[in-house]
Short mmCIF file of C-alpha atoms and ligand atoms in Angstrom, two decimals:
data_model
loop_
_atom_site.label_atom_id
_atom_site.label_comp_id
_atom_site.label_asym_id
_atom_site.label_seq_id
_atom_site.Cartn_x
_atom_site.Cartn_y
_atom_site.Cartn_z
CA UNK A 299 1.82 -7.91 7.49
CA UNK A 300 -0.99 -5.08 6.06
CA UNK A 301 0.11 -1.57 5.81
CA UNK A 302 -2.54 1.01 6.97
CA UNK A 303 -2.30 5.14 7.20
CA UNK A 304 -4.77 7.06 9.53
CA UNK A 305 -5.11 10.68 9.21
CA UNK A 306 -6.67 12.45 12.27
CA UNK A 307 -4.18 9.99 14.23
CA UNK A 308 -4.13 12.31 16.96
CA UNK A 309 -8.00 12.66 17.53
CA UNK A 310 -10.33 10.53 19.46
CA UNK A 311 -10.89 8.12 16.37
CA UNK A 312 -7.59 7.85 15.17
CA UNK A 313 -6.48 6.56 18.34
CA UNK A 314 -9.15 4.02 18.62
CA UNK A 315 -8.41 2.59 15.01
CA UNK A 316 -4.95 2.79 15.88
CA UNK A 317 -4.96 0.44 18.79
CA UNK A 318 -7.32 -1.75 16.61
CA UNK A 319 -5.12 -2.28 14.01
CA UNK A 320 -2.04 -2.54 16.08
CA UNK A 321 -3.90 -5.09 17.86
CA UNK A 322 -5.20 -6.96 14.71
CA UNK A 323 -1.22 -6.73 13.27
CA UNK A 324 -1.25 -4.11 11.15
CA UNK A 325 1.72 -1.74 10.42
CA UNK A 326 0.27 1.26 11.39
CA UNK A 327 0.99 4.78 9.96
CA UNK A 328 -0.25 7.90 11.32
CA UNK A 329 -0.15 11.63 9.68
CA UNK A 330 0.52 14.55 11.57
CA UNK A 331 0.21 17.67 11.10
CA UNK A 332 2.72 20.58 12.24
CA UNK A 333 1.44 22.38 15.65
CA UNK A 334 3.50 24.83 17.73
CA UNK A 335 3.14 22.06 20.91
CA UNK A 336 2.90 18.17 20.36
CA UNK A 337 -0.50 17.08 21.22
CA UNK A 338 0.18 13.41 21.05
CA UNK A 339 -1.97 12.67 24.47
CA UNK A 340 -4.28 10.01 22.97
CA UNK A 341 -1.59 7.96 21.49
CA UNK A 342 1.11 8.18 24.20
CA UNK A 343 0.21 4.62 25.24
CA UNK A 344 1.41 3.18 21.18
CA UNK A 345 3.83 6.19 20.37
CA UNK A 346 6.29 3.16 19.70
CA UNK A 347 4.55 0.90 17.99
CA UNK A 348 3.03 3.46 15.26
CA UNK A 349 5.10 5.44 12.73
CA UNK A 350 4.11 9.12 13.03
CA UNK A 351 4.35 11.06 9.67
CA UNK A 352 3.85 14.40 8.57
CA UNK A 353 1.35 15.51 6.30
CA UNK A 354 -1.58 17.96 5.92
CA UNK A 355 -5.12 17.88 4.21
CA UNK A 356 -4.61 21.29 2.99
CA UNK A 357 -1.05 20.13 1.15
CA UNK A 358 -1.51 18.17 -2.02
CA UNK A 359 1.92 17.24 -2.36
CA UNK A 360 2.17 15.92 1.09
CA UNK A 361 -0.68 13.69 0.92
CA UNK A 362 0.99 12.24 -2.61
CA UNK A 363 4.26 11.57 -1.28
CA UNK A 364 3.00 9.80 1.96
CA UNK A 365 0.97 7.41 -0.06
CA UNK A 366 3.86 6.89 -2.66
CA UNK A 367 6.16 6.06 0.04
CA UNK A 368 4.08 4.12 2.25
CA UNK A 369 1.87 2.20 -0.28
CA UNK A 370 -1.11 1.79 2.22
CA UNK A 371 -3.24 -1.43 1.74
CA UNK A 372 -5.94 0.70 3.91
CA UNK A 373 -6.38 4.42 4.56
CA UNK A 374 -8.90 5.80 7.13
CA UNK A 375 -9.52 9.31 6.34
CA UNK A 376 -10.62 10.32 9.89
CA UNK A 377 -8.85 14.05 10.10
CA UNK A 378 -11.46 17.52 9.83
CA UNK A 379 -12.10 20.36 11.47
CA UNK A 380 -14.82 18.44 13.26
CA UNK A 381 -16.32 20.84 15.71
CA UNK A 382 -19.45 21.94 14.28
CA UNK A 383 -19.38 25.66 15.88
CA UNK A 384 -16.18 26.57 14.70
CA UNK A 385 -17.55 25.76 10.86
CA UNK A 386 -19.34 29.42 11.25
CA UNK A 387 -16.45 31.23 12.29
CA UNK A 388 -14.19 29.52 9.83
CA UNK A 389 -16.02 27.92 7.02
CA UNK A 390 -13.54 28.42 4.37
CA UNK A 391 -10.89 26.61 6.48
CA UNK A 392 -13.50 23.34 7.07
CA UNK A 393 -14.65 23.62 3.69
CA UNK A 394 -10.77 23.26 2.52
CA UNK A 395 -10.10 20.67 5.27
CA UNK A 396 -13.48 18.36 6.16
CA UNK A 397 -14.64 19.02 1.91
CA UNK A 398 -11.57 19.71 -0.63
CA UNK A 399 -9.13 17.75 1.74
CA UNK A 400 -11.32 14.28 0.73
CA UNK A 401 -10.62 15.08 -2.46
CA UNK A 402 -6.72 15.64 -2.22
CA UNK A 403 -6.86 11.96 -0.42
CA UNK A 404 -8.80 10.60 -3.28
CA UNK A 405 -6.91 12.07 -5.90
CA UNK A 406 -3.62 11.20 -4.13
CA UNK A 407 -4.63 7.44 -4.29
CA UNK A 408 -5.95 7.51 -7.85
CA UNK A 409 -2.39 8.48 -9.02
CA UNK A 410 -0.02 6.66 -6.28
CA UNK A 411 -1.95 3.68 -4.84
CA UNK A 412 -5.13 2.81 -6.78
CA UNK A 413 -5.84 -0.51 -5.20
CA UNK A 414 -5.79 0.99 -2.03
CA UNK A 415 -8.73 0.68 0.32
CA UNK A 416 -10.11 4.16 1.55
CA UNK A 417 -12.85 4.90 4.17
CA UNK A 418 -14.36 8.29 4.52
CA UNK A 419 -15.50 9.40 7.99
CA UNK A 420 -18.99 10.82 6.80
CA UNK A 421 -21.35 12.33 9.57
CA UNK A 422 -24.83 12.20 10.55
CA UNK A 423 -24.56 16.16 10.42
CA UNK A 424 -25.15 15.69 6.75
CA UNK A 425 -28.97 14.76 7.94
CA UNK A 426 -29.42 18.01 9.60
CA UNK A 427 -32.69 19.28 9.76
CA UNK A 428 -33.72 15.33 9.47
CA UNK A 429 -36.71 14.76 6.80
CA UNK A 430 -37.44 11.39 7.69
CA UNK A 431 -37.32 9.69 11.45
CA UNK A 432 -34.93 7.28 11.80
CA UNK A 433 -32.02 8.01 9.50
CA UNK A 434 -30.71 5.93 7.10
CA UNK A 435 -28.10 5.26 4.03
CA UNK A 436 -31.47 6.37 1.86
CA UNK A 437 -32.41 9.74 3.88
CA UNK A 438 -31.70 12.74 2.00
CA UNK A 439 -29.29 15.34 3.38
CA UNK A 440 -30.35 18.51 4.50
CA UNK A 441 -27.17 20.04 6.09
CA UNK A 442 -27.23 22.85 8.47
CA UNK A 443 -23.70 24.01 9.35
CA UNK A 444 -20.68 24.59 7.05
CA UNK A 445 -19.63 21.34 8.61
CA UNK A 446 -22.28 19.65 7.54
CA UNK A 447 -21.94 21.25 3.93
CA UNK A 448 -18.55 20.16 3.89
CA UNK A 449 -19.57 16.60 4.87
CA UNK A 450 -21.91 15.85 2.30
CA UNK A 451 -19.33 16.92 -0.48
CA UNK A 452 -16.79 14.58 1.22
CA UNK A 453 -19.40 11.77 1.06
CA UNK A 454 -20.32 12.42 -2.50
CA UNK A 455 -16.73 12.61 -3.68
CA UNK A 456 -16.07 9.45 -2.16
CA UNK A 457 -18.91 7.85 -4.18
CA UNK A 458 -18.11 9.39 -7.24
CA UNK A 459 -14.60 8.33 -7.23
CA UNK A 460 -15.80 5.10 -6.51
CA UNK A 461 -17.92 5.29 -9.56
CA UNK A 462 -15.37 7.02 -11.58
CA UNK A 463 -12.14 5.36 -11.16
CA UNK A 464 -13.65 2.01 -9.39
CA UNK A 465 -11.60 2.58 -6.22
CA UNK A 466 -12.59 0.71 -3.26
CA UNK A 467 -13.72 4.08 -1.38
CA UNK A 468 -16.46 3.52 1.27
CA UNK A 469 -18.27 6.33 3.44
CA UNK A 470 -19.60 5.59 6.99
CA UNK A 471 -22.24 7.83 8.12
CA UNK A 472 -21.47 7.78 12.11
CA UNK A 473 -23.56 9.42 14.55
CA UNK A 474 -22.13 11.17 17.44
CA UNK A 475 -19.66 8.85 19.17
CA UNK A 476 -18.21 9.46 22.49
CA UNK A 477 -15.41 8.08 24.63
CA UNK A 478 -13.11 9.42 27.78
CA UNK A 479 -10.94 10.75 24.75
CA UNK A 480 -13.28 13.03 23.23
CA UNK A 481 -12.42 16.54 22.95
CA UNK A 482 -13.68 18.71 26.19
CA UNK A 483 -15.62 21.09 23.64
CA UNK A 484 -17.95 18.64 22.49
CA UNK A 485 -20.81 18.37 24.96
CA UNK A 486 -20.95 15.20 26.43
CA UNK A 487 -17.09 15.78 27.97
CA UNK A 488 -18.04 19.06 28.52
CA UNK A 489 -20.55 17.66 30.79
CA UNK A 490 -18.62 14.99 32.20
CA UNK A 491 -15.41 17.10 32.65
CA UNK A 492 -17.50 19.66 34.74
CA UNK A 493 -18.95 17.18 36.95
CA UNK A 494 -15.87 16.07 37.91
CA UNK A 495 -14.62 19.31 38.89
CA UNK A 496 -17.62 20.63 40.65
CA UNK A 497 -17.17 17.30 42.53
CA UNK A 498 -13.67 18.10 43.56
CA UNK A 499 -14.66 21.75 44.15
CA UNK A 500 -12.70 23.22 41.07
CA UNK A 501 -15.72 24.36 39.41
CA UNK A 502 -19.11 25.75 40.83
CA UNK A 503 -21.60 26.25 37.76
CA UNK A 504 -21.46 24.59 33.82
CA UNK A 505 -23.09 26.76 31.17
CA UNK A 506 -24.75 24.95 28.37
CA UNK A 507 -26.73 25.74 25.43
CA UNK A 508 -29.58 23.93 23.73
CA UNK A 509 -30.66 21.30 26.49
CA UNK A 510 -33.48 19.74 24.13
CA UNK A 511 -31.18 19.08 21.50
CA UNK A 512 -31.11 15.36 20.99
CA UNK A 513 -28.65 12.70 19.59
CA UNK A 514 -27.61 9.06 19.18
CA UNK A 515 -24.81 8.69 21.24
CA UNK A 516 -22.74 5.66 21.05
CA UNK A 517 -19.03 4.73 21.87
CA UNK A 518 -16.23 5.12 19.62
CA UNK A 519 -14.43 1.97 20.47
CA UNK A 520 -17.57 0.11 19.10
CA UNK A 521 -17.33 2.51 15.49
CA UNK A 522 -14.02 2.33 15.02
CA UNK A 523 -14.68 -1.80 14.62
CA UNK A 524 -17.30 -1.09 12.29
CA UNK A 525 -14.88 1.11 9.80
CA UNK A 526 -12.61 -1.61 9.86
CA UNK A 527 -15.01 -4.14 8.95
CA UNK A 528 -16.37 -1.83 6.38
CA UNK A 529 -13.02 -2.29 4.35
CA UNK A 530 -12.94 -6.02 4.79
CA UNK A 531 -15.81 -6.45 2.57
CA UNK A 532 -15.68 -7.56 -0.87
CA UNK A 533 -17.92 -4.61 -2.17
CA UNK A 534 -17.41 -1.17 -1.38
CA UNK A 535 -20.37 0.36 0.08
CA UNK A 536 -21.77 3.08 2.44
CA UNK A 537 -23.43 2.53 5.91
CA UNK A 538 -25.20 4.31 8.61
CA UNK A 539 -23.76 3.65 11.98
CA UNK A 540 -25.37 4.49 15.30
CA UNK A 541 -27.65 2.66 17.96
CA UNK A 542 -31.05 3.42 16.95
CA UNK A 543 -31.41 5.31 20.39
CA UNK A 544 -31.53 9.16 21.03
CA UNK A 545 -31.17 11.14 24.22
CA UNK A 546 -31.41 14.88 24.82
CA UNK A 547 -28.33 16.84 26.38
CA UNK A 548 -30.82 17.42 29.56
CA UNK A 549 -30.90 13.70 29.81
CA UNK A 550 -26.99 13.09 29.87
CA UNK A 551 -26.82 16.10 31.93
CA UNK A 552 -29.04 14.27 34.66
CA UNK A 553 -27.15 11.16 34.53
CA UNK A 554 -23.35 12.55 34.36
CA UNK A 555 -24.40 14.28 37.55
CA UNK A 556 -25.77 11.14 38.90
CA UNK A 557 -22.49 9.37 38.42
CA UNK A 558 -20.66 12.01 40.21
CA UNK A 559 -22.88 12.05 43.40
CA UNK A 560 -25.20 14.54 42.36
CA UNK A 561 -28.81 15.02 41.97
CA UNK A 562 -30.23 17.46 39.22
CA UNK A 563 -33.83 18.88 39.71
CA UNK A 564 -34.91 21.58 36.63
CA UNK A 565 -36.18 24.61 37.40
CA UNK A 566 -36.94 27.78 34.86
CA UNK A 567 -37.53 27.89 31.26
CA UNK A 568 -35.83 28.84 28.11
CA UNK A 569 -32.60 30.48 28.85
CA UNK A 570 -33.69 30.78 32.63
CA UNK A 571 -33.61 27.02 33.26
CA UNK A 572 -31.39 25.78 35.99
CA UNK A 573 -29.99 22.89 37.02
CA UNK A 574 -30.32 22.63 40.83
CA UNK A 575 -28.60 20.13 42.98
CA UNK A 576 -31.39 18.77 45.25
CA UNK A 577 -29.52 18.29 48.41
CA UNK A 578 -27.04 21.43 48.32
CA UNK A 579 -29.53 23.65 46.52
CA UNK A 580 -26.75 25.15 44.75
CA UNK A 581 -27.10 25.80 40.92
CA UNK A 582 -24.80 23.27 39.24
CA UNK A 583 -25.84 24.16 35.64
CA UNK A 584 -27.26 27.18 33.75
CA UNK A 585 -28.06 27.93 30.13
CA UNK A 586 -25.83 30.54 28.41
CA UNK A 587 -27.04 31.96 24.68
CA UNK A 588 -23.66 31.88 23.89
CA UNK A 589 -23.80 28.28 23.37
CA UNK A 590 -26.51 28.78 21.16
CA UNK A 591 -25.87 27.91 17.12
CA UNK A 592 -27.13 30.02 14.33
CA UNK A 593 -29.16 26.82 12.89
CA UNK A 594 -29.50 23.96 15.45
CA UNK A 595 -29.88 20.07 14.29
CA UNK A 596 -32.54 19.16 16.60
CA UNK A 597 -32.81 15.30 16.42
CA UNK A 598 -30.70 12.89 15.07
CA UNK A 599 -31.45 9.11 15.19
CA UNK A 600 -29.90 6.21 13.27
CA UNK A 601 -31.49 3.41 11.32
CA UNK A 602 -28.29 0.77 11.43
CA UNK A 603 -30.20 -2.00 10.07
CA UNK A 604 -28.08 -2.20 7.23
CA UNK A 605 -24.83 -2.49 9.12
CA UNK A 606 -26.50 -4.64 11.58
CA UNK A 607 -27.52 -7.15 8.68
CA UNK A 608 -24.87 -6.95 6.19
CA UNK A 609 -21.98 -6.73 8.66
CA UNK A 610 -23.23 -8.00 11.40
CA UNK A 611 -22.08 -5.25 13.76
CA UNK A 612 -24.03 -4.14 16.92
CA UNK A 613 -22.68 -1.85 19.32
CA UNK A 614 -21.78 -3.17 22.54
CA UNK A 615 -21.65 -0.24 25.38
CA UNK A 616 -24.98 1.08 26.26
CA UNK A 617 -25.84 4.69 26.66
CA UNK A 618 -25.74 4.30 30.52
CA UNK A 619 -22.42 2.55 30.47
CA UNK A 620 -20.92 5.00 28.16
CA UNK A 621 -22.16 8.05 30.22
CA UNK A 622 -20.70 6.11 33.19
CA UNK A 623 -17.45 5.05 31.83
CA UNK A 624 -16.95 9.03 30.79
CA UNK A 625 -17.65 10.46 34.27
CA UNK A 626 -15.24 7.62 35.91
CA UNK A 627 -12.43 8.84 33.38
CA UNK A 628 -12.65 12.28 34.06
CA UNK A 629 -13.08 11.49 38.14
CA UNK A 630 -9.74 9.64 38.12
CA UNK A 631 -8.18 12.11 36.44
CA UNK A 632 -8.88 14.77 38.86
CA UNK A 633 -8.83 12.17 42.09
CA UNK A 634 -4.79 12.27 40.38
CA UNK A 635 -4.41 16.17 39.75
CA UNK A 636 -6.01 17.30 43.19
CA UNK A 637 -3.82 14.48 45.28
P1 NAP B 235 -11.16 14.93 16.01
O1 NAP B 235 -11.24 14.61 17.75
O2 NAP B 235 -11.38 16.32 16.27
O3 NAP B 235 -10.06 14.69 15.44
C1 NAP B 235 -9.68 15.52 14.41
C2 NAP B 235 -8.46 15.44 13.96
O4 NAP B 235 -8.32 15.66 12.38
C3 NAP B 235 -7.47 15.17 14.86
O5 NAP B 235 -6.47 14.49 14.70
C4 NAP B 235 -6.66 16.79 14.25
O6 NAP B 235 -5.16 16.97 14.28
C5 NAP B 235 -6.92 16.53 12.73
N1 NAP B 235 -6.59 17.44 11.57
C6 NAP B 235 -7.58 18.55 11.61
N2 NAP B 235 -7.08 19.20 10.61
C7 NAP B 235 -6.36 18.68 10.25
C8 NAP B 235 -5.39 19.02 8.74
N3 NAP B 235 -5.70 20.07 8.10
N4 NAP B 235 -4.85 18.02 8.68
C9 NAP B 235 -4.41 17.18 9.06
N5 NAP B 235 -5.21 16.37 9.99
C10 NAP B 235 -6.19 17.46 10.53
O7 NAP B 235 -12.37 14.24 15.48
P2 NAP B 235 -12.96 12.89 16.11
O8 NAP B 235 -14.36 12.60 16.97
O9 NAP B 235 -11.96 11.59 16.14
O10 NAP B 235 -13.43 12.30 14.70
C11 NAP B 235 -12.86 11.59 13.36
C12 NAP B 235 -13.47 12.09 11.98
O11 NAP B 235 -14.89 11.43 11.96
C13 NAP B 235 -13.61 13.63 11.97
O12 NAP B 235 -13.53 13.66 10.57
C14 NAP B 235 -15.07 14.05 12.25
O13 NAP B 235 -14.98 14.93 11.55
C15 NAP B 235 -15.76 12.45 11.89
N6 NAP B 235 -17.06 12.39 12.57
C16 NAP B 235 -17.01 12.09 13.83
C17 NAP B 235 -18.07 11.76 14.79
C18 NAP B 235 -17.89 12.05 16.29
O14 NAP B 235 -18.89 12.10 16.79
N7 NAP B 235 -17.07 11.81 16.79
C19 NAP B 235 -19.35 11.48 14.07
C20 NAP B 235 -19.26 11.72 12.71
C21 NAP B 235 -18.04 11.74 12.10
P3 NAP B 235 -4.92 18.05 15.56
O15 NAP B 235 -4.84 16.73 16.62
O16 NAP B 235 -3.61 18.40 14.93
O17 NAP B 235 -5.59 18.68 15.49
O1 G4F B 236 -21.45 17.77 21.04
P1 G4F B 236 -21.68 18.74 19.94
O2 G4F B 236 -21.06 19.98 20.02
O3 G4F B 236 -21.62 17.75 18.34
P2 G4F B 236 -22.34 17.47 17.00
O4 G4F B 236 -22.56 19.07 16.97
O5 G4F B 236 -23.46 17.12 17.39
O6 G4F B 236 -21.37 17.33 16.49
C1 G4F B 236 -20.39 16.13 16.69
O7 G4F B 236 -21.14 14.80 16.02
C2 G4F B 236 -21.46 15.12 14.64
C3 G4F B 236 -22.11 13.78 14.26
O8 G4F B 236 -23.29 13.88 14.21
C4 G4F B 236 -19.77 14.88 14.15
F1 G4F B 236 -19.79 15.11 12.86
C5 G4F B 236 -18.98 15.80 14.65
O9 G4F B 236 -17.57 15.98 14.00
C6 G4F B 236 -18.96 16.46 16.24
O10 G4F B 236 -18.45 15.39 16.62
O11 G4F B 236 -23.33 19.07 20.24
C7 G4F B 236 -24.25 18.14 20.66
C8 G4F B 236 -25.62 19.19 20.70
C9 G4F B 236 -26.00 20.18 19.43
O12 G4F B 236 -27.11 20.31 19.29
C10 G4F B 236 -25.41 21.47 20.53
O13 G4F B 236 -26.16 22.53 20.29
O14 G4F B 236 -25.32 19.46 21.93
C11 G4F B 236 -25.93 20.70 21.87
N1 G4F B 236 -25.35 21.69 22.83
C12 G4F B 236 -26.06 22.05 24.22
N2 G4F B 236 -25.06 22.90 24.86
C13 G4F B 236 -23.60 21.81 23.05
C14 G4F B 236 -23.92 22.56 24.17
N3 G4F B 236 -22.74 21.34 22.36
C15 G4F B 236 -21.57 21.88 22.72
N4 G4F B 236 -20.65 21.29 21.83
N5 G4F B 236 -21.60 22.96 23.83
C16 G4F B 236 -22.58 23.26 24.95
O15 G4F B 236 -22.36 23.90 25.56
#
């Protein structure tokens, strides 16, 4: 039985890769950091099948000990301070966890299990103010947030340990991927959660920031298959993962609210723009300055040709299906809560 160690198992991707590895018959260890209250909602359904072990990306010795004790064959480093706006408020913490944390993991592997295969969760945020469209493995980085800068460090240190110490270390440059398990602070889930709440009359208006930002949104369940595939190759290599299709936040809002039974008409401009329900005339969405960022990433679009060709990977869930799945998930949740 192969052993895997997942950091960030309590997060969206960690929970999906844990599902996948269990299905494949792995012995699954998940690293969890100490919190004042447990936050195991996303892994509640597999709680008895995975082994939760304590550790923190900020604490070198905890990582060393885990790798020494477990001797994992595969390590998925999904833990990070992953919310971009927080990275301006806590840039040093973000650098420590999201950037230097990767070096701590790699150092632990180097000393304790140098033949383990290592997956690093890199991000399309590294492309930031993009220098070409679409973005591939060859596109230079221009990060626009402390988070993007920390991820660029994590990417290059992964490549460096591969080249310096011959560690099987790969970097998956993943574009935005979402699911019903997505954190509610990210824009997609914020929208689907609000659409459901408004439907049940427990919220009136959703406030958003930049409606013109465009993202290449895919489904997290599809993307974790790719993480696993990258570690099954003979040669360690880096891949861009995305759908090759971008949509604006405004388009996401339109579709999410349509799935919840509303039809939005847009009115006004810039900070005065409103999303109004055609039927009732109520304002369902308004723009608020507080959700704009000091530096925005306007348009991300993947060129996943290398992953398609070399790994035979293709996403299975379309944009429309993804939005529908997320809205349905939130509606079902509020249905239960309001019964
Ligand atoms: P997420 O839901 O925010 O999960 C982040 C995980 O990291 C949580 O389990 C969190 O634990 C853990 N964590 C945070 N700081 C830690 C620390 N100091 N030590 C140990 N664990 C820590 O993120 P996600 O969406 O699943 O993303 C997974 C990874 O992919 C992240 O590295 C993210 O930056 C990267 N990424 C995500 C996307 C995307 O669109 N989702 C795209 C590209 C790259 P707690 O539960 O204790 O907070
Ligand atoms: O959903 P977001 O917060 O995701 P963002 O910043 O693209 O980052 C996510 O994807 C990255 C991959 O590219 C990951 F590495 C990262 O960990 C994370 O998972 O924001 C998406 C867009 C932004 O342009 C933002 O300005 O939506 C825009 N937006 C508009 N109104 C908003 C809001 N974002 C949030 N979170 N909240 C709003 O009210």
